[in-house]
Coordinates of C-alpha atoms in Angstrom, one line a residue:
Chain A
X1063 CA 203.7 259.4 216.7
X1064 CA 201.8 259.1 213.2
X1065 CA 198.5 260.3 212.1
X1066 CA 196.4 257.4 214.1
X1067 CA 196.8 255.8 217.5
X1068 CA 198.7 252.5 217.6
X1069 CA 196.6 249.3 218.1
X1070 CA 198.6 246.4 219.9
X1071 CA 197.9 243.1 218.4
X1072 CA 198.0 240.1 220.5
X1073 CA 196.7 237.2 218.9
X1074 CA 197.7 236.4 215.1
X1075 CA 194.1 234.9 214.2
X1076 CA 192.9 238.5 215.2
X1077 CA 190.2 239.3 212.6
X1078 CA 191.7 243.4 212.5
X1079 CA 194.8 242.0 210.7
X1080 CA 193.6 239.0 208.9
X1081 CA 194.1 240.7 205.1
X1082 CA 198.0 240.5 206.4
X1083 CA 197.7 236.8 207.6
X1084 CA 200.3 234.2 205.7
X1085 CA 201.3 236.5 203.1
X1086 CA 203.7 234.2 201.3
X1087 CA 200.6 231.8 200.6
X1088 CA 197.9 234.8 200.1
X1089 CA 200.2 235.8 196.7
X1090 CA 199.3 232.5 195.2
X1091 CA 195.5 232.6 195.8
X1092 CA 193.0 235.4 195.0
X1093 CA 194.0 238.8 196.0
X1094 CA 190.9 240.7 195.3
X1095 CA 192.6 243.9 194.8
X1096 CA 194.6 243.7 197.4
X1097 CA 198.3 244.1 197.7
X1098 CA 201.3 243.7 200.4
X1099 CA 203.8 246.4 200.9
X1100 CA 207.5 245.5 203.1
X1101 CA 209.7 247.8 204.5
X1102 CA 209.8 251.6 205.2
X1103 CA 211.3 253.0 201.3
X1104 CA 207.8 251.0 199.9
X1105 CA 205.7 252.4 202.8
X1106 CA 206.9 255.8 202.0
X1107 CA 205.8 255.7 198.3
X1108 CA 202.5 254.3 199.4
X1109 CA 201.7 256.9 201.3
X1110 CA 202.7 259.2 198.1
X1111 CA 200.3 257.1 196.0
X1112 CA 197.6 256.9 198.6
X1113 CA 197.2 260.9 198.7
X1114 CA 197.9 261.2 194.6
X1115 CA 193.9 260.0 194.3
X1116 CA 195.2 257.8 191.6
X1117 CA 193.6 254.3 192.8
X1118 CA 196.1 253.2 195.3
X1119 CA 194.9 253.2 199.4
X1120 CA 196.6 252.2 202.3
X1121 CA 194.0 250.5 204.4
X1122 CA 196.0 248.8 207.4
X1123 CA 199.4 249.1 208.3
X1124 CA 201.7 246.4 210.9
X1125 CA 204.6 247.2 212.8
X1126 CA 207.1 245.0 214.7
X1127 CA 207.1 247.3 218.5
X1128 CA 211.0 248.0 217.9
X1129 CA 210.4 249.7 214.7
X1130 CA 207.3 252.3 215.9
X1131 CA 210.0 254.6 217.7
X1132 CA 211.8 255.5 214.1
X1133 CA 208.9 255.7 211.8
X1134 CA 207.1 259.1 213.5
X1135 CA 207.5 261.0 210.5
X1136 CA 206.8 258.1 207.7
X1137 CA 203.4 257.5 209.7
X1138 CA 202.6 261.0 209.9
X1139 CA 202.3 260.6 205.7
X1140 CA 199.0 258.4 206.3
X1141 CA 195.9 259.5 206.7
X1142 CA 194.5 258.9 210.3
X1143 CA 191.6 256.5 208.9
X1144 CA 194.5 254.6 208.2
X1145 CA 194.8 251.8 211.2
X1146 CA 198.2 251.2 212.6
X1147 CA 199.1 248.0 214.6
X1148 CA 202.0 246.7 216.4
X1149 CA 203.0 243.3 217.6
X1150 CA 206.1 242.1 219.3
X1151 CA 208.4 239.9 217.2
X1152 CA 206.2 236.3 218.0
X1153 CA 202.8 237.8 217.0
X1154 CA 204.5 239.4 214.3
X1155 CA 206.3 236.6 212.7
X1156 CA 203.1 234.4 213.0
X1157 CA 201.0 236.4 211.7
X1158 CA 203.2 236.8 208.8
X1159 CA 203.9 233.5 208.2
X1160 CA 207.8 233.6 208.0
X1161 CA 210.7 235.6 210.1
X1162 CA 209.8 239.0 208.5
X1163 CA 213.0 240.7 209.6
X1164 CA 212.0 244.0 208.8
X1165 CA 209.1 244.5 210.6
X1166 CA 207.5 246.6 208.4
X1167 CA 204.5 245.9 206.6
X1168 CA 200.7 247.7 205.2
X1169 CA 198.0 245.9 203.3
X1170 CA 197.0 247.9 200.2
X1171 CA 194.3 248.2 197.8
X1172 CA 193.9 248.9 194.6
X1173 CA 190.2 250.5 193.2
X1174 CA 189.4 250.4 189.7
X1175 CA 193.1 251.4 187.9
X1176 CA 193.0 253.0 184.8
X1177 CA 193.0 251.3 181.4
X1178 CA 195.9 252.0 178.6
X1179 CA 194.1 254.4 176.6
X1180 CA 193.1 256.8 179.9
X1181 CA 196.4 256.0 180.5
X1182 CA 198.2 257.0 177.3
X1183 CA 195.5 260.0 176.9
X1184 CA 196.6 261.4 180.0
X1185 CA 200.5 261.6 179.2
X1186 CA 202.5 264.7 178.1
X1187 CA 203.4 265.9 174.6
X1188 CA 206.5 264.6 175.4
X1189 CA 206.5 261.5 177.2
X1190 CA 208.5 257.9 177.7
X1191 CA 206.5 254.4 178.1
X1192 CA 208.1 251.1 178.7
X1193 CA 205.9 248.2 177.1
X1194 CA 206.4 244.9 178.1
X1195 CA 204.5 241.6 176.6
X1196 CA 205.1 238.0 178.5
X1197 CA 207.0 239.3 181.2
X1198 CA 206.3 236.1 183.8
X1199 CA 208.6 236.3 186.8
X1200 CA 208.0 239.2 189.3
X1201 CA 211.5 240.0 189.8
X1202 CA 212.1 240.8 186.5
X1203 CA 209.0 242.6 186.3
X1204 CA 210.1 244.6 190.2
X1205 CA 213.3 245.4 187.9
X1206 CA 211.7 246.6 184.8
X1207 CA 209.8 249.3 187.2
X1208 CA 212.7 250.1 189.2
X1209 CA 214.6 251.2 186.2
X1210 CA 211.6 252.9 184.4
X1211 CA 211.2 255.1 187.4
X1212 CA 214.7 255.9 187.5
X1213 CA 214.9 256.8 183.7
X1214 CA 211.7 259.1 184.1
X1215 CA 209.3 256.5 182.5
X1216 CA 205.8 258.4 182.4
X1217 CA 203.9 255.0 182.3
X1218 CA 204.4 251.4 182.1
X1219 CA 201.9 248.9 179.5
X1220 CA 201.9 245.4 179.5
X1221 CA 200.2 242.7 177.7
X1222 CA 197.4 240.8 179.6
X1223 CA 200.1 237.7 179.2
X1224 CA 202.6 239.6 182.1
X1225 CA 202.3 238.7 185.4
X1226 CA 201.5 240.8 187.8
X1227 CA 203.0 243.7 189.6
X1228 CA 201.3 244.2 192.3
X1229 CA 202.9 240.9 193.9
X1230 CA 204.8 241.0 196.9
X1231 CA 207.7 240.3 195.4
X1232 CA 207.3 242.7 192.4
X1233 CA 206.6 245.5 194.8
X1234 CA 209.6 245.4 196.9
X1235 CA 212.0 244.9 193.6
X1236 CA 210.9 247.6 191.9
X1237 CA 211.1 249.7 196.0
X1238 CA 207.8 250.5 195.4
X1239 CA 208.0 251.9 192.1
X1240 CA 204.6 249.7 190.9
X1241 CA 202.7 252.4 192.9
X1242 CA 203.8 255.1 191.9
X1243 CA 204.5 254.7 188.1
X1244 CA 201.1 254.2 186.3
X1245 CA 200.5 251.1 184.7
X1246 CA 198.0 249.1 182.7
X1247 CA 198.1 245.5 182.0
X1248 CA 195.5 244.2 179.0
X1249 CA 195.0 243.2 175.8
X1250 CA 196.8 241.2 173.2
X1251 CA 200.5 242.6 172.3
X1252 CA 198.8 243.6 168.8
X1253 CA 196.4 245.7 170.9
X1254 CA 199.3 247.3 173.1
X1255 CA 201.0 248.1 169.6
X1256 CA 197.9 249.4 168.0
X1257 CA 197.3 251.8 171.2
X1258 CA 200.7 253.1 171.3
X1259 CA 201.1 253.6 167.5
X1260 CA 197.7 255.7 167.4
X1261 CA 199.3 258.0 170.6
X1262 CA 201.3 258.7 167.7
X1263 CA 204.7 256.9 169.7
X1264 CA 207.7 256.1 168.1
X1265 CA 207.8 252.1 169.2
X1266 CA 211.0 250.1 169.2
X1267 CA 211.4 246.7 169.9
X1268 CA 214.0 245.4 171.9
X1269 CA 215.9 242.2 170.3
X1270 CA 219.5 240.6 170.1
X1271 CA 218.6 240.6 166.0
X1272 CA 217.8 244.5 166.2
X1273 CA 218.3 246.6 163.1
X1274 CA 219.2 249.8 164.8
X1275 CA 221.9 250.4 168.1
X1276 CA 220.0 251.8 170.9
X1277 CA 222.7 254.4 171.0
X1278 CA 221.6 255.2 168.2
X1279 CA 217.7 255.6 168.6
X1280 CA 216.7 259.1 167.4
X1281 CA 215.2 261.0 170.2
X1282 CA 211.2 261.9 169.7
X1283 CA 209.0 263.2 171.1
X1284 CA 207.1 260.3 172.2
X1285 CA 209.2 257.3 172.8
X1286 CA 207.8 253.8 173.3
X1287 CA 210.4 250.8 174.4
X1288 CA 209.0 247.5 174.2
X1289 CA 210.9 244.4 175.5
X1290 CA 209.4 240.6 175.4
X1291 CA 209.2 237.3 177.5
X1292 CA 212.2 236.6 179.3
X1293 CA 214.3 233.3 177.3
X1294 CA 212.4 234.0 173.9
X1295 CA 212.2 237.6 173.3
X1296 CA 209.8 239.6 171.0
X1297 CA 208.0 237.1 168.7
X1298 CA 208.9 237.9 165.0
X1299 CA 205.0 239.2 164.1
X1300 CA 205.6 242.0 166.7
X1301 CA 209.2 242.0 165.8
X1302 CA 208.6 243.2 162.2
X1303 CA 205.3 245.5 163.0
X1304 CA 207.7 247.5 165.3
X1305 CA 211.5 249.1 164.4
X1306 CA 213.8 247.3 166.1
X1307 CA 216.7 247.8 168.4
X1308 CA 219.5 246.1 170.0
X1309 CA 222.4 246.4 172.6
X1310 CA 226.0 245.1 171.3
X1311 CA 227.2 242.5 173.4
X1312 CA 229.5 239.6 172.9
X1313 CA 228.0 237.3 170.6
X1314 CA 227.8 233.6 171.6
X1315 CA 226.7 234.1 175.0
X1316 CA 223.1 234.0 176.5
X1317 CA 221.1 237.4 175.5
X1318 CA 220.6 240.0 178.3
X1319 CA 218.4 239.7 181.2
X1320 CA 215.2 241.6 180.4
X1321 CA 215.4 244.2 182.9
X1322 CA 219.1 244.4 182.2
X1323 CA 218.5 245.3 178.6
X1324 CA 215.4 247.7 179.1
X1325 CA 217.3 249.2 181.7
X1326 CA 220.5 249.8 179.1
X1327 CA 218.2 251.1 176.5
X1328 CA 215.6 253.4 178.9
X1329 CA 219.1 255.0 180.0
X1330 CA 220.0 255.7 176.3
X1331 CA 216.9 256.8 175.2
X1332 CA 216.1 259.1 178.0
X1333 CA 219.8 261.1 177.6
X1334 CA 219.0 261.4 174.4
X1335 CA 215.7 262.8 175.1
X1336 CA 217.2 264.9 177.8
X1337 CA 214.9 263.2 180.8
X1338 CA 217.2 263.2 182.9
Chain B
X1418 CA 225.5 208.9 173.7
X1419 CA 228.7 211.0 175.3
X1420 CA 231.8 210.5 175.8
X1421 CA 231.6 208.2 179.5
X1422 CA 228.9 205.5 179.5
X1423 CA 225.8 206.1 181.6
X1424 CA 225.4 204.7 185.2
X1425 CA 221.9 204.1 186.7
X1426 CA 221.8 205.4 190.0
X1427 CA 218.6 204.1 192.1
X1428 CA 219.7 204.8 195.3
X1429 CA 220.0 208.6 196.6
X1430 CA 222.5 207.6 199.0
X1431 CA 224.7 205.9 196.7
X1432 CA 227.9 206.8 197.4
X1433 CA 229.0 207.8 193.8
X1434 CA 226.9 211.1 193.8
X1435 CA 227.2 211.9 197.3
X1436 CA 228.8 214.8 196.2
X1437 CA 225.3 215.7 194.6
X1438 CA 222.9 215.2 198.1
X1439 CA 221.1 218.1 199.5
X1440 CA 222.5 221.1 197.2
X1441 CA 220.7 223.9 198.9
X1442 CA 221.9 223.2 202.4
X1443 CA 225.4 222.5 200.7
X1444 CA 225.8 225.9 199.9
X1445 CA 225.7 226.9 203.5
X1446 CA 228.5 224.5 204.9
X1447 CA 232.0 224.5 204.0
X1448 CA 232.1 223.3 199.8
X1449 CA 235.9 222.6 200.1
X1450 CA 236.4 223.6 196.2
X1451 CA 233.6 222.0 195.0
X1452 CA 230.2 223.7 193.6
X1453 CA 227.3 223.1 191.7
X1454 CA 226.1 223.4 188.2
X1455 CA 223.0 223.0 187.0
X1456 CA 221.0 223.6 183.9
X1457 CA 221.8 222.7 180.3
X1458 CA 223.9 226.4 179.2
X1459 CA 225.9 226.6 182.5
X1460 CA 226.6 222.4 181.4
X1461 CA 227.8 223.4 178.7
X1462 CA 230.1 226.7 179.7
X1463 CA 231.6 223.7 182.6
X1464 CA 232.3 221.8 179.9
X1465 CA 234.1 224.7 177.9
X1466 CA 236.2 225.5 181.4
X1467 CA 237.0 222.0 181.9
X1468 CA 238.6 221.6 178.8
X1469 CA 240.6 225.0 179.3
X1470 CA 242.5 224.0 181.7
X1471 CA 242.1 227.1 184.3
X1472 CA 241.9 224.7 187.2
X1473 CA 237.9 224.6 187.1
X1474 CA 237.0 220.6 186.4
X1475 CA 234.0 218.6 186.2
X1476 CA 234.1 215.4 188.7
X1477 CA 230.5 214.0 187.8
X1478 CA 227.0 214.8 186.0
X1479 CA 223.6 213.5 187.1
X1480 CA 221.0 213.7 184.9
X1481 CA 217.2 212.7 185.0
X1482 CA 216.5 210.1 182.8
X1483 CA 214.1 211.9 180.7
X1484 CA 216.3 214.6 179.8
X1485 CA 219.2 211.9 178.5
X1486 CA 218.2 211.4 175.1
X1487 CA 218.7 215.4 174.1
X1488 CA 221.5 215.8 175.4
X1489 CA 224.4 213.5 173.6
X1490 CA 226.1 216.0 171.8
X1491 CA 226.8 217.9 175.2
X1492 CA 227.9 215.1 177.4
X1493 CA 230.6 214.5 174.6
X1494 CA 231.6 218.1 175.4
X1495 CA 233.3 215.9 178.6
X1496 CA 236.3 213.4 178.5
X1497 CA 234.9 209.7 179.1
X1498 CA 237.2 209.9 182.5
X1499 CA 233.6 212.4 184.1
X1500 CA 231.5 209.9 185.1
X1501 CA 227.5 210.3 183.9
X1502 CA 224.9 209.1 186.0
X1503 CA 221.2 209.0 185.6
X1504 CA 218.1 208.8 188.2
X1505 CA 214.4 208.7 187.6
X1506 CA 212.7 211.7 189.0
X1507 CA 211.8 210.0 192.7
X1508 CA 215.1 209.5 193.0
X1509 CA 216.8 212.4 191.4
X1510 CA 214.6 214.8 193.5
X1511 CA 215.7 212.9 196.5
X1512 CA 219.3 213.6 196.2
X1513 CA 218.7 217.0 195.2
X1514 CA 216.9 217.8 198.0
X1515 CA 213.9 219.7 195.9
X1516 CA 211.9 219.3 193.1
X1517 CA 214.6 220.1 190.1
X1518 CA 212.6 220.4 187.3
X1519 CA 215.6 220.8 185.0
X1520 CA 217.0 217.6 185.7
X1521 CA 220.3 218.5 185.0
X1522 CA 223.3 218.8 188.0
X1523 CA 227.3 218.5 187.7
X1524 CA 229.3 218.9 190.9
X1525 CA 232.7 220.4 189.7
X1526 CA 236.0 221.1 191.5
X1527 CA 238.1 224.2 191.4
X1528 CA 241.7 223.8 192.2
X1529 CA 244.1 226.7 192.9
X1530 CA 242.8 229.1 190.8
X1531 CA 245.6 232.1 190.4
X1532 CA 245.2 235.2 192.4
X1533 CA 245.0 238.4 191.2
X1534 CA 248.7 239.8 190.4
X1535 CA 248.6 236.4 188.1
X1536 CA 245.4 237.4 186.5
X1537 CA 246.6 240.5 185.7
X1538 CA 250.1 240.0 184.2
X1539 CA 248.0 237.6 181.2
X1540 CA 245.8 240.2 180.2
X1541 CA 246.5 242.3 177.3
X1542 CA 247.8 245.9 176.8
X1543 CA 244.0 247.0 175.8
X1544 CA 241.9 244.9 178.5
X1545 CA 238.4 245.8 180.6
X1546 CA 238.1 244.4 184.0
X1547 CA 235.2 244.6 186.9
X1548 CA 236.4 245.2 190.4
X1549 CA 234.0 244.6 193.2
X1550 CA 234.6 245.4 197.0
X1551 CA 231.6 244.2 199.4
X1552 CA 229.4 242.9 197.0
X1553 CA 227.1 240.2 199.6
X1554 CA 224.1 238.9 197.5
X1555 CA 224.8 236.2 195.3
X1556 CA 221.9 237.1 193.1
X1557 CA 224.0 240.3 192.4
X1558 CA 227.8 238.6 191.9
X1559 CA 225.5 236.1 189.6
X1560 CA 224.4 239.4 187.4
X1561 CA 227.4 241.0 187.3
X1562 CA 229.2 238.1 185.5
X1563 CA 226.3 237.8 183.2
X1564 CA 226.8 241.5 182.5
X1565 CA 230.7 241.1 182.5
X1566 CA 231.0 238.5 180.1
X1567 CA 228.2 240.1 177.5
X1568 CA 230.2 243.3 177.5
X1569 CA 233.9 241.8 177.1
X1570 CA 235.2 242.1 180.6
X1571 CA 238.6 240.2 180.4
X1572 CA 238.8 239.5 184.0
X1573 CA 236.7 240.2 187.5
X1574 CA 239.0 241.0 190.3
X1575 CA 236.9 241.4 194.0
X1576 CA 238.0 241.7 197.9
X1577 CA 238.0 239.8 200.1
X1578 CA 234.6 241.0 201.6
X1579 CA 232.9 239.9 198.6
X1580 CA 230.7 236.8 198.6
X1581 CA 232.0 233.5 196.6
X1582 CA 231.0 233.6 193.0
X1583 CA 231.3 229.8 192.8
X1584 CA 228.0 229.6 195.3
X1585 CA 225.5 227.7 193.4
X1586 CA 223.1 230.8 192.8
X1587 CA 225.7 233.0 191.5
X1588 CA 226.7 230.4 188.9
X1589 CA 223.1 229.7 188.0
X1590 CA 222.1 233.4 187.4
X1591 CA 225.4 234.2 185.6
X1592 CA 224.5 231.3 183.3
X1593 CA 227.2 229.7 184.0
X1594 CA 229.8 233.2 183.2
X1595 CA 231.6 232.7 186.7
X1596 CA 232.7 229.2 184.9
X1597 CA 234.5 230.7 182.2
X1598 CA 235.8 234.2 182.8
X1599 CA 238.9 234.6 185.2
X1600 CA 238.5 236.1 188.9
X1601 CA 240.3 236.8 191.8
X1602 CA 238.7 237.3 195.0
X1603 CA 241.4 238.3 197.8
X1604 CA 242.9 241.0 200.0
X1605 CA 241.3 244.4 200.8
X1606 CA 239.6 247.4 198.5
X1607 CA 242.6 249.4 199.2
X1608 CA 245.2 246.4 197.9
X1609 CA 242.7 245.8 194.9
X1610 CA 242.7 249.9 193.7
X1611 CA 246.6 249.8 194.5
X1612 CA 247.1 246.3 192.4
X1613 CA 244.8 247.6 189.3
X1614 CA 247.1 250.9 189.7
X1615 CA 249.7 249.9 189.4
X1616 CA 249.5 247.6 186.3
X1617 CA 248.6 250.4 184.6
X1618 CA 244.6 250.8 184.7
X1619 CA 242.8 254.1 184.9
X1620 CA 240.1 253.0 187.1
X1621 CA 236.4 254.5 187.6
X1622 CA 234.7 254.3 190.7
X1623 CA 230.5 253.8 190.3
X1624 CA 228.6 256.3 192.7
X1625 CA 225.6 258.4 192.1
X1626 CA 227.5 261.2 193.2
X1627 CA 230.2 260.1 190.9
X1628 CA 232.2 263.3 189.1
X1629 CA 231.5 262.3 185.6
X1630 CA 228.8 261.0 183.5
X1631 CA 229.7 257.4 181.9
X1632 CA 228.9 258.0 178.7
X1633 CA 232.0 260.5 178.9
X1634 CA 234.6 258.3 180.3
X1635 CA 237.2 258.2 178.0
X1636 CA 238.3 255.3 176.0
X1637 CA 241.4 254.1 177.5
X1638 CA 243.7 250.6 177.1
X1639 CA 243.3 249.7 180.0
X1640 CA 239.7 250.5 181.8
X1641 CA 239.0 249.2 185.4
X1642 CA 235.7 249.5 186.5
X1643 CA 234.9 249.4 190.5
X1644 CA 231.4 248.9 192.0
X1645 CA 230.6 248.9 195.4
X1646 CA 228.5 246.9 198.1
X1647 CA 224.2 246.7 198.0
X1648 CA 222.9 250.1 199.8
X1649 CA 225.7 252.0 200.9
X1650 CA 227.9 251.5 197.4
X1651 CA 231.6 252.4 197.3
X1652 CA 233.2 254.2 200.9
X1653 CA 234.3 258.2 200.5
X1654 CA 237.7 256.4 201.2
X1655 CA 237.5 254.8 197.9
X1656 CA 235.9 257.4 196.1
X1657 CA 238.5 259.8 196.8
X1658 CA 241.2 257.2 195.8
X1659 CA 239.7 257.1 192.1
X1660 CA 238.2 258.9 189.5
X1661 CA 234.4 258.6 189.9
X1662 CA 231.8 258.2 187.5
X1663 CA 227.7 258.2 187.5
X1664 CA 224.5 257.3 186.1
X1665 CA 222.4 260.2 185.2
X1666 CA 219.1 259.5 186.4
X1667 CA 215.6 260.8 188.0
X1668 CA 216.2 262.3 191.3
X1669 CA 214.5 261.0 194.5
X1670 CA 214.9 257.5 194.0
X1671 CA 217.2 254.7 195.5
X1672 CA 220.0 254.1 193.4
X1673 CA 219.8 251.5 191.0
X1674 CA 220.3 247.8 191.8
X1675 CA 224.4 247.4 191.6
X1676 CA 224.6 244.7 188.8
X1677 CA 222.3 247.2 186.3
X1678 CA 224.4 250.0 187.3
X1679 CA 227.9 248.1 186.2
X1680 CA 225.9 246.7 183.2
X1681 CA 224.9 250.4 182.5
X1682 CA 228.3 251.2 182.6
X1683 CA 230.4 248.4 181.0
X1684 CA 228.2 249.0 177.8
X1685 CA 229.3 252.2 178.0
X1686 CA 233.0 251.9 178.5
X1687 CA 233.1 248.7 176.2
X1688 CA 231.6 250.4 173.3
X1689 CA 234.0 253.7 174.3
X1690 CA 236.6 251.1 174.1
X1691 CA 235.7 249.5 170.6
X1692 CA 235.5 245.8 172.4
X1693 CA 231.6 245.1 171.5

């Protein structure tokens, strides 16, 4: 049963499990690299990005004692320096801070991440980035990962004005795509432009006042998407240092939810590009 | 400033906005054909339904009385016979029953809104409707309305397994799109395949292991697209009662979220189509 012996957990306050203690509240205060990972399709992807060196550890996961019987094979993924601990449904829950139904949860850590350029210098001749600038609420930021994984996004750049994804609640939207796609979040949006034009990307910009269909984006080589702040959009100085694109909807209503329209356009761009 | 003078309400338990108290736990209890609206956009789409007589009526508006003095040209959007009342923000939170920063709530009324053979003999010979079976997170009815509406769906016809658009969630992230485009929610999958049938509808079931790709489904008058519930998406019953289509996309993965999937798609068919 898994790599490492299970360690019952009695007591909530117990200092072994503290990093998972209240985890609603710990996502509004100093995480100091830390992250929170829920449920068994995210566990399984952090075990892959544990073992793929790329920044990303396990270092404790905690289990409700009716789950351990079904999760043999998923624990067997971890590394035995990995500590597991179970707790019955009361410790559980209090330790948690809420009624965690699933029962399934590992405190993670993230060392040192790469930049955008290491990023970007790392990436295929051919290759697909999403860029985002302002994205502020973590679901639509779980969203916008969830559907760059699926459309065989190499690497996902933000602007140091997005939140962040490795919040809970980012995590578990995107099922655990934030640690295994690689990311970078920094720098102006100029910056993140500047970077991606110099990898020699063609860069659109996604906007209901775009000049060109995203049917109708040419496929390329290197392909850069970049969508903007959720309500407002790309700001008109990105807007004209970029080629624009937009989705044909009805007009009069509200514009597209962001992840909704990167998710339209990724799937566009990457038939055209034959990714998938 | 509108169309019904304001009334001052200092008391949360005034009787006239009793309608209004404690709108998160209101959801949970029976709403007898009432529901919420909130926000300035979903306002104004209430406003729009009201006056098109498809048996969705407003029966009040409560504003905070800070957001009053913008908003004139949209309460005139309402005959003088929908009361307005205002409430400072001690008191407005109060009968809320949460901080509502946006200060803006209607309660409206839906009355006998026609079933689903009725929808379908007023839609046109070329029409594009969303069918739903099982579809239990209102975030997710919410998104697919939002989708719907942007990409010219003419009417959303669900089962009876399928949770209440009207919830206040669902109206608030479909900005207010469950307000003004016609839907049936009755009877079984099976009765809802059967009833798009037979008025003539070449209907596509969503699946990942859906036959063809939909970017090739073929413009036709009438297009019915069907989606399925979260997780398990559309039963092999279904599936083998329909033509099925898919999303190309990275192996591996979960499938994508439902509402990006159907958005996916209706761009698809409704550009096919010629109706964006």
């Amino acid at each position: 049963m898994g790599a490492a012996p299970l360690i019952r957990i009695d007591d909530p306050s117990d200092p072994r499990i503290a990093g998972l203690v209240s985890i609603k509240e710990r996502d509004l205060i100093g995480r100091e690299g830390r992250f929170i990972a829920e449920g068994t399709v995210v566990l399984r992807l952090l075990a892959a990005a544990h073992r793929s060196g790329r920044g990303i550890a396990a270092e404790a996961i905690l289990l409700l004692e009716s789950r351990v019987a079904g999760l043999g094979d998923l624990l067997a993924k971890f590394p035995p320096e990995v500590p597991v601990y179970v707790a019955d449904a009361g410790v559980f829950d209090a330790i948690a801070g809420f009624n965690m139904h699933r029962g399934v949860l590992a405190l993670g850590r993230c060392d040192q991440l790469p930049g955008g350029d290491a990023l970007l210098a790392r990436l295929p001749a051919s290759s697909l980035v999403l860029a985002a600038c302002g994205i502020s609420n973590h679901d639509n930021m779980g969203s916008l990962f969830r559907n760059a994984a699926a459309f065989g996004v190499d690497a996902v750049l933000m602007d140091q004005t997005s939140c962040d994804p490795m919040y809970r609640k980012a995590i578990r939207v995107s099922v655990g795509s934030v640690l295994t796609l690689p990311f970078a979040r920094e720098g102006t949006a100029a910056e993140l432009i500047g970077r991606l034009q110099a990898a020699g990307f063609a860069l659109w910009g996604l906007s209901p006042r775009g000049e060109t269909d995203v049917a109708e984006i040419p496929p390329a080589p290197r392909t850069a998407l970049l969508v903007g702040t959720e309500g407002e959009g790309l700001p008109e100085a990105i807007l004209s240092a970029v080629r624009t694109a937009r989705i044909r909807q009805r007009p009069g209503l509200d514009s597209l939810n962001v992840a909704m329209a990167a998710g339209i356009a990724l799937h566009q761009v990457a038939r055209v590009n034959g990714r998938i």
